[in-house]
Amino acid sequence: MSDLPRNAARRTARLAALPLGYAGRNALGLGKRLGGKPAEAVMSDIQQRTAEQLFRTLGELKGGAMKFGQALSVLEAALPDEVAGPYRDQLTRLQDSAPPMPTQTVREAIERDLGPDWREQLVWLDGGPAAAASIGQVHKGRWQDGREVAVKVQYPGAGEALRSDLRQLARLARTVGTLVPGVEIKPLVEELQARAEDELDYHLEAEAQTAFHDAFADDPDIVVPEVVAVGPTVLVTEWMESPASLATIIAEGTQEERDHYGELLVRFLFSGPVRTGMLHADPHPGNFRVLPGPDGEPGRLGVLDYGAVARLPTAGLPEAMGRLIRIAATEEKDELVEGLRQEGFIKEGMKVDPELVLEYLGPFIEPTKVERFRFSREWMRAQFARINDPREPSYTVAMKLNLPPAYLLIHRTWLGGVGLLSQLEAEAPFRAILEEYLPGFADPAASST
């Protein structure tokens, strides 16, 4: 495969075939049940085959298809238990893998971006990729000053494939949604479309990564590699030596490791906006690398991939966000509804039940009400089931709430972060971290005494 499969009709056909394949397996399953095979065994087989086809197709196509799959992987903890098992391995595999492009294609891209004398700067380049993702792959190299570097090269046709896939997935949102029960597909695709152009701009990514590197340069817990060079389709950064990503901790980490890296993840996500004015908005496990301490003890957290960041209008997350979460945590229902109305979360003239609004916001509020909160798959599944079940009173609230544009990426990142913490099954001092870094959350009365 020389680059991304770029034929639009072919890509569209493969994506459109996903729901058809699911329907065919269901029909085959019905035949097996009529033939006497147990229903549970048949459904397990259907789900396993569906997961394999879905994520194999998304991974092979890369582009927007793989980006969509990676976004789904963060929400794996919210999938119903009977669905999550067959999907989990395929989702995790997708986070760090994709078919590689040929070495010659990589070298041509580097020469185009860094110039014909690029070998004088990049004195050694590994022939095979060290990692691959949705729109690019990474090679290990050595810079002229002796530093080991990571060379990220964008796949040829990445922009075209990304836009085409997301348009097709938007059209197929309803039918693709049947493949992943419990996850709202349409808003997920719309959000990916909104940030697609930024992710293709490596100069913009280099600017963001530099800001995070400078802000966390002296941090004892967080490591952000320095940018070394950048071109339109090539980004060179310092190499980060790490044995594994958070996906490994999710799969086989000790409870100590889960709690330790979970807390560092929360600290990074909430301190980043205060330090840089930007929010790292792509919290999937492959972007977070574990850097063990002495004797294998849990150590620092390395953070990669700054293609998706929310550039905030103020130094930090919105003050109203912290204030409203604090009000909700103290169960001041009427004050909460009034504040949500002022911020545009509840449209003018829309009548809502304050009690149900408070109940609906449970996933955002519950972790802030105790000194330390234990995230878990069971907890997240229960939260998603409650707000996605038309039979539940909370479901009607969702139909009446509005998400202002300024909060779209913040909301998506918060959900992704909670999903990642739930996969880790991590316990973290969530409230204390918010009091330190989320504007408006700390009790003003307490700070004045």
mmCIF file of N, CA and C in Angstrom, residues 69-144:
data_model
loop_
_atom_site.group_PDB
_atom_site.id
_atom_site.type_symbol
_atom_site.label_atom_id
_atom_site.label_comp_id
_atom_site.label_asym_id
_atom_site.label_seq_id
_atom_site.Cartn_x
_atom_site.Cartn_y
_atom_site.Cartn_z
ATOM 1 N N GLY A 69 -12.702 5.756 14.569
ATOM 2 C CA GLY A 69 -12.509 4.576 15.399
ATOM 3 C C GLY A 69 -11.763 4.892 16.679
ATOM 4 N N GLN A 70 -10.747 5.764 16.602
ATOM 5 C CA GLN A 70 -10.004 6.152 17.798
ATOM 6 C C GLN A 70 -10.902 6.905 18.773
ATOM 7 N N ALA A 71 -11.773 7.768 18.246
ATOM 8 C CA ALA A 71 -12.703 8.493 19.107
ATOM 9 C C ALA A 71 -13.647 7.522 19.809
ATOM 10 N N LEU A 72 -14.100 6.495 19.084
ATOM 11 C CA LEU A 72 -14.955 5.476 19.698
ATOM 12 C C LEU A 72 -14.212 4.735 20.813
ATOM 13 N N SER A 73 -12.905 4.538 20.621
ATOM 14 C CA SER A 73 -12.149 3.738 21.585
ATOM 15 C C SER A 73 -12.141 4.371 22.959
ATOM 16 N N VAL A 74 -12.183 5.704 23.024
ATOM 17 C CA VAL A 74 -12.180 6.389 24.307
ATOM 18 C C VAL A 74 -13.467 6.106 25.064
ATOM 19 N N LEU A 75 -14.575 5.890 24.331
ATOM 20 C CA LEU A 75 -15.876 5.671 24.954
ATOM 21 C C LEU A 75 -16.175 4.191 25.168
ATOM 22 N N GLU A 76 -15.167 3.347 24.975
ATOM 23 C CA GLU A 76 -15.392 1.905 25.131
ATOM 24 C C GLU A 76 -15.985 1.554 26.480
ATOM 25 N N ALA A 77 -15.579 2.288 27.533
ATOM 26 C CA ALA A 77 -16.068 1.979 28.877
ATOM 27 C C ALA A 77 -17.564 2.191 29.007
ATOM 28 N N ALA A 78 -18.157 2.981 28.087
ATOM 29 C CA ALA A 78 -19.587 3.257 28.177
ATOM 30 C C ALA A 78 -20.431 2.221 27.449
ATOM 31 N N LEU A 79 -19.800 1.367 26.644
ATOM 32 C CA LEU A 79 -20.572 0.378 25.903
ATOM 33 C C LEU A 79 -21.237 -0.611 26.851
ATOM 34 N N PRO A 80 -22.432 -1.091 26.519
ATOM 35 C CA PRO A 80 -23.073 -2.112 27.350
ATOM 36 C C PRO A 80 -22.144 -3.305 27.538
ATOM 37 N N ASP A 81 -22.213 -3.928 28.702
ATOM 38 C CA ASP A 81 -21.269 -4.979 29.052
ATOM 39 C C ASP A 81 -21.262 -6.121 28.042
ATOM 40 N N GLU A 82 -22.440 -6.471 27.518
ATOM 41 C CA GLU A 82 -22.502 -7.598 26.586
ATOM 42 C C GLU A 82 -21.883 -7.253 25.230
ATOM 43 N N VAL A 83 -21.686 -5.957 24.972
ATOM 44 C CA VAL A 83 -21.088 -5.520 23.710
ATOM 45 C C VAL A 83 -19.600 -5.226 23.891
ATOM 46 N N ALA A 84 -19.234 -4.709 25.071
ATOM 47 C CA ALA A 84 -17.880 -4.204 25.284
ATOM 48 C C ALA A 84 -16.807 -5.271 25.089
ATOM 49 N N GLY A 85 -17.075 -6.501 25.567
ATOM 50 C CA GLY A 85 -16.062 -7.548 25.489
ATOM 51 C C GLY A 85 -15.515 -7.777 24.096
ATOM 52 N N PRO A 86 -16.375 -8.112 23.115
ATOM 53 C CA PRO A 86 -15.874 -8.367 21.761
ATOM 54 C C PRO A 86 -15.197 -7.155 21.121
ATOM 55 N N TYR A 87 -15.604 -5.939 21.531
ATOM 56 C CA TYR A 87 -15.053 -4.755 20.886
ATOM 57 C C TYR A 87 -13.733 -4.324 21.508
ATOM 58 N N ARG A 88 -13.483 -4.686 22.763
ATOM 59 C CA ARG A 88 -12.389 -4.069 23.516
ATOM 60 C C ARG A 88 -11.031 -4.304 22.868
ATOM 61 N N ASP A 89 -10.716 -5.550 22.503
ATOM 62 C CA ASP A 89 -9.414 -5.835 21.915
ATOM 63 C C ASP A 89 -9.221 -5.112 20.590
ATOM 64 N N GLN A 90 -10.282 -5.089 19.771
ATOM 65 C CA GLN A 90 -10.180 -4.426 18.473
ATOM 66 C C GLN A 90 -9.985 -2.922 18.635
ATOM 67 N N LEU A 91 -10.696 -2.319 19.592
ATOM 68 C CA LEU A 91 -10.555 -0.886 19.840
ATOM 69 C C LEU A 91 -9.136 -0.553 20.295
ATOM 70 N N THR A 92 -8.623 -1.325 21.237
ATOM 71 C CA THR A 92 -7.290 -1.068 21.757
ATOM 72 C C THR A 92 -6.242 -1.209 20.669
ATOM 73 N N ARG A 93 -6.396 -2.216 19.834
ATOM 74 C CA ARG A 93 -5.447 -2.445 18.744
ATOM 75 C C ARG A 93 -5.431 -1.257 17.777
ATOM 76 N N LEU A 94 -6.583 -0.658 17.566
ATOM 77 C CA LEU A 94 -6.695 0.455 16.624
ATOM 78 C C LEU A 94 -5.985 1.704 17.125
ATOM 79 N N GLN A 95 -5.856 1.856 18.458
ATOM 80 C CA GLN A 95 -5.296 3.081 19.017
ATOM 81 C C GLN A 95 -3.850 3.311 18.597
ATOM 82 N N ASP A 96 -3.106 2.264 18.349
ATOM 83 C CA ASP A 96 -1.682 2.418 18.074
ATOM 84 C C ASP A 96 -1.224 1.821 16.751
ATOM 85 N N SER A 97 -2.170 1.394 15.899
ATOM 86 C CA SER A 97 -1.719 0.661 14.716
ATOM 87 C C SER A 97 -2.396 1.120 13.448
ATOM 88 N N ALA A 98 -1.700 0.943 12.339
ATOM 89 C CA ALA A 98 -2.237 1.173 10.999
ATOM 90 C C ALA A 98 -1.224 0.634 10.011
ATOM 91 N N PRO A 99 -1.655 0.211 8.819
ATOM 92 C CA PRO A 99 -0.702 -0.303 7.832
ATOM 93 C C PRO A 99 0.330 0.765 7.459
ATOM 94 N N PRO A 100 1.614 0.418 7.366
ATOM 95 C CA PRO A 100 2.654 1.411 7.098
ATOM 96 C C PRO A 100 2.731 1.794 5.629
ATOM 97 N N MET A 101 3.297 3.003 5.373
ATOM 98 C CA MET A 101 3.573 3.397 3.995
ATOM 99 C C MET A 101 5.038 3.094 3.678
ATOM 100 N N PRO A 102 5.379 2.913 2.404
ATOM 101 C CA PRO A 102 6.733 2.526 2.012
ATOM 102 C C PRO A 102 7.779 3.559 2.412
ATOM 103 N N THR A 103 8.993 3.087 2.667
ATOM 104 C CA THR A 103 10.097 3.954 3.076
ATOM 105 C C THR A 103 10.357 5.046 2.046
ATOM 106 N N GLN A 104 10.248 4.730 0.750
ATOM 107 C CA GLN A 104 10.519 5.726 -0.287
ATOM 108 C C GLN A 104 9.527 6.888 -0.212
ATOM 109 N N THR A 105 8.274 6.592 0.078
ATOM 110 C CA THR A 105 7.263 7.638 0.213
ATOM 111 C C THR A 105 7.610 8.547 1.387
ATOM 112 N N VAL A 106 8.081 7.950 2.468
ATOM 113 C CA VAL A 106 8.477 8.720 3.648
ATOM 114 C C VAL A 106 9.636 9.652 3.308
ATOM 115 N N ARG A 107 10.650 9.143 2.635
ATOM 116 C CA ARG A 107 11.838 9.940 2.308
ATOM 117 C C ARG A 107 11.499 11.078 1.343
ATOM 118 N N GLU A 108 10.597 10.816 0.424
ATOM 119 C CA GLU A 108 10.190 11.870 -0.517
ATOM 120 C C GLU A 108 9.478 13.009 0.216
ATOM 121 N N ALA A 109 8.642 12.669 1.189
ATOM 122 C CA ALA A 109 7.940 13.693 1.958
ATOM 123 C C ALA A 109 8.922 14.518 2.780
ATOM 124 N N ILE A 110 9.923 13.870 3.381
ATOM 125 C CA ILE A 110 10.905 14.586 4.190
ATOM 126 C C ILE A 110 11.727 15.530 3.314
ATOM 127 N N GLU A 111 12.136 15.065 2.153
ATOM 128 C CA GLU A 111 12.913 15.926 1.246
ATOM 129 C C GLU A 111 12.091 17.122 0.782
ATOM 130 N N ARG A 112 10.818 16.883 0.502
ATOM 131 C CA ARG A 112 9.943 17.961 0.052
ATOM 132 C C ARG A 112 9.796 19.036 1.136
ATOM 133 N N ASP A 113 9.741 18.627 2.398
ATOM 134 C CA ASP A 113 9.495 19.577 3.480
ATOM 135 C C ASP A 113 10.773 20.173 4.075
ATOM 136 N N LEU A 114 11.820 19.346 4.217
ATOM 137 C CA LEU A 114 13.037 19.820 4.875
ATOM 138 C C LEU A 114 14.141 20.203 3.896
ATOM 139 N N GLY A 115 13.935 19.920 2.615
ATOM 140 C CA GLY A 115 14.909 20.318 1.616
ATOM 141 C C GLY A 115 15.806 19.188 1.170
ATOM 142 N N PRO A 116 16.521 19.374 0.036
ATOM 143 C CA PRO A 116 17.360 18.303 -0.523
ATOM 144 C C PRO A 116 18.521 17.904 0.381
ATOM 145 N N ASP A 117 18.908 18.779 1.318
ATOM 146 C CA ASP A 117 20.024 18.453 2.219
ATOM 147 C C ASP A 117 19.519 17.880 3.540
ATOM 148 N N TRP A 118 18.321 17.299 3.528
ATOM 149 C CA TRP A 118 17.718 16.833 4.781
ATOM 150 C C TRP A 118 18.562 15.793 5.501
ATOM 151 N N ARG A 119 19.365 15.022 4.728
ATOM 152 C CA ARG A 119 20.195 13.997 5.363
ATOM 153 C C ARG A 119 21.305 14.606 6.220
ATOM 154 N N GLU A 120 21.637 15.887 5.983
ATOM 155 C CA GLU A 120 22.632 16.555 6.827
ATOM 156 C C GLU A 120 22.038 16.949 8.178
ATOM 157 N N GLN A 121 20.713 17.104 8.214
ATOM 158 C CA GLN A 121 20.030 17.417 9.477
ATOM 159 C C GLN A 121 19.597 16.126 10.181
ATOM 160 N N LEU A 122 18.915 15.261 9.416
ATOM 161 C CA LEU A 122 18.434 13.992 9.949
ATOM 162 C C LEU A 122 19.435 12.922 9.525
ATOM 163 N N VAL A 123 20.440 12.687 10.388
ATOM 164 C CA VAL A 123 21.590 11.880 9.963
ATOM 165 C C VAL A 123 21.306 10.388 9.961
ATOM 166 N N TRP A 124 20.215 9.975 10.618
ATOM 167 C CA TRP A 124 19.814 8.559 10.579
ATOM 168 C C TRP A 124 18.303 8.471 10.691
ATOM 169 N N LEU A 125 17.720 7.547 9.905
ATOM 170 C CA LEU A 125 16.267 7.355 9.927
ATOM 171 C C LEU A 125 15.974 5.867 9.868
ATOM 172 N N ASP A 126 15.188 5.389 10.805
ATOM 173 C CA ASP A 126 14.804 3.985 10.836
ATOM 174 C C ASP A 126 13.934 3.672 9.615
ATOM 175 N N GLY A 127 14.170 2.530 9.005
ATOM 176 C CA GLY A 127 13.439 2.179 7.792
ATOM 177 C C GLY A 127 11.973 1.864 8.022
ATOM 178 N N GLY A 128 11.623 1.337 9.187
ATOM 179 C CA GLY A 128 10.234 0.987 9.465
ATOM 180 C C GLY A 128 9.620 1.932 10.478
ATOM 181 N N PRO A 129 8.290 2.060 10.475
ATOM 182 C CA PRO A 129 7.634 2.982 11.399
ATOM 183 C C PRO A 129 7.649 2.472 12.833
ATOM 184 N N ALA A 130 7.797 3.407 13.770
ATOM 185 C CA ALA A 130 7.726 3.063 15.190
ATOM 186 C C ALA A 130 6.292 3.108 15.683
ATOM 187 N N ALA A 131 5.455 3.898 14.990
ATOM 188 C CA ALA A 131 4.041 4.009 15.358
ATOM 189 C C ALA A 131 3.288 4.549 14.152
ATOM 190 N N ALA A 132 1.982 4.288 14.112
ATOM 191 C CA ALA A 132 1.152 4.771 13.013
ATOM 192 C C ALA A 132 -0.209 5.145 13.555
ATOM 193 N N ALA A 133 -0.805 6.166 12.945
ATOM 194 C CA ALA A 133 -2.105 6.633 13.426
ATOM 195 C C ALA A 133 -2.981 7.021 12.250
ATOM 196 N N SER A 134 -3.944 7.890 12.492
ATOM 197 C CA SER A 134 -4.984 8.134 11.500
ATOM 198 C C SER A 134 -4.506 8.899 10.268
ATOM 199 N N ILE A 135 -3.655 9.928 10.445
ATOM 200 C CA ILE A 135 -3.251 10.722 9.285
ATOM 201 C C ILE A 135 -1.737 10.747 9.088
ATOM 202 N N GLY A 136 -1.002 10.005 9.891
ATOM 203 C CA GLY A 136 0.439 9.995 9.725
ATOM 204 C C GLY A 136 1.078 8.835 10.459
ATOM 205 N N GLN A 137 2.366 8.596 10.179
ATOM 206 C CA GLN A 137 3.106 7.563 10.898
ATOM 207 C C GLN A 137 4.424 8.150 11.378
ATOM 208 N N VAL A 138 4.996 7.518 12.412
ATOM 209 C CA VAL A 138 6.177 8.044 13.084
ATOM 210 C C VAL A 138 7.364 7.112 12.888
ATOM 211 N N HIS A 139 8.521 7.709 12.549
ATOM 212 C CA HIS A 139 9.781 6.973 12.427
ATOM 213 C C HIS A 139 10.761 7.515 13.456
ATOM 214 N N LYS A 140 11.613 6.629 13.965
ATOM 215 C CA LYS A 140 12.674 7.068 14.869
ATOM 216 C C LYS A 140 13.876 7.495 14.052
ATOM 217 N N GLY A 141 14.531 8.584 14.476
ATOM 218 C CA GLY A 141 15.702 9.078 13.767
ATOM 219 C C GLY A 141 16.691 9.727 14.721
ATOM 220 N N ARG A 142 17.781 10.265 14.143
ATOM 221 C CA ARG A 142 18.774 10.985 14.948
ATOM 222 C C ARG A 142 19.081 12.314 14.280
ATOM 223 N N TRP A 143 18.973 13.390 15.037
ATOM 224 C CA TRP A 143 19.213 14.727 14.516
ATOM 225 C C TRP A 143 20.706 15.020 14.502
ATOM 226 N N GLN A 144 21.094 16.056 13.802
ATOM 227 C CA GLN A 144 22.504 16.388 13.601
ATOM 228 C C GLN A 144 23.240 16.698 14.916
#
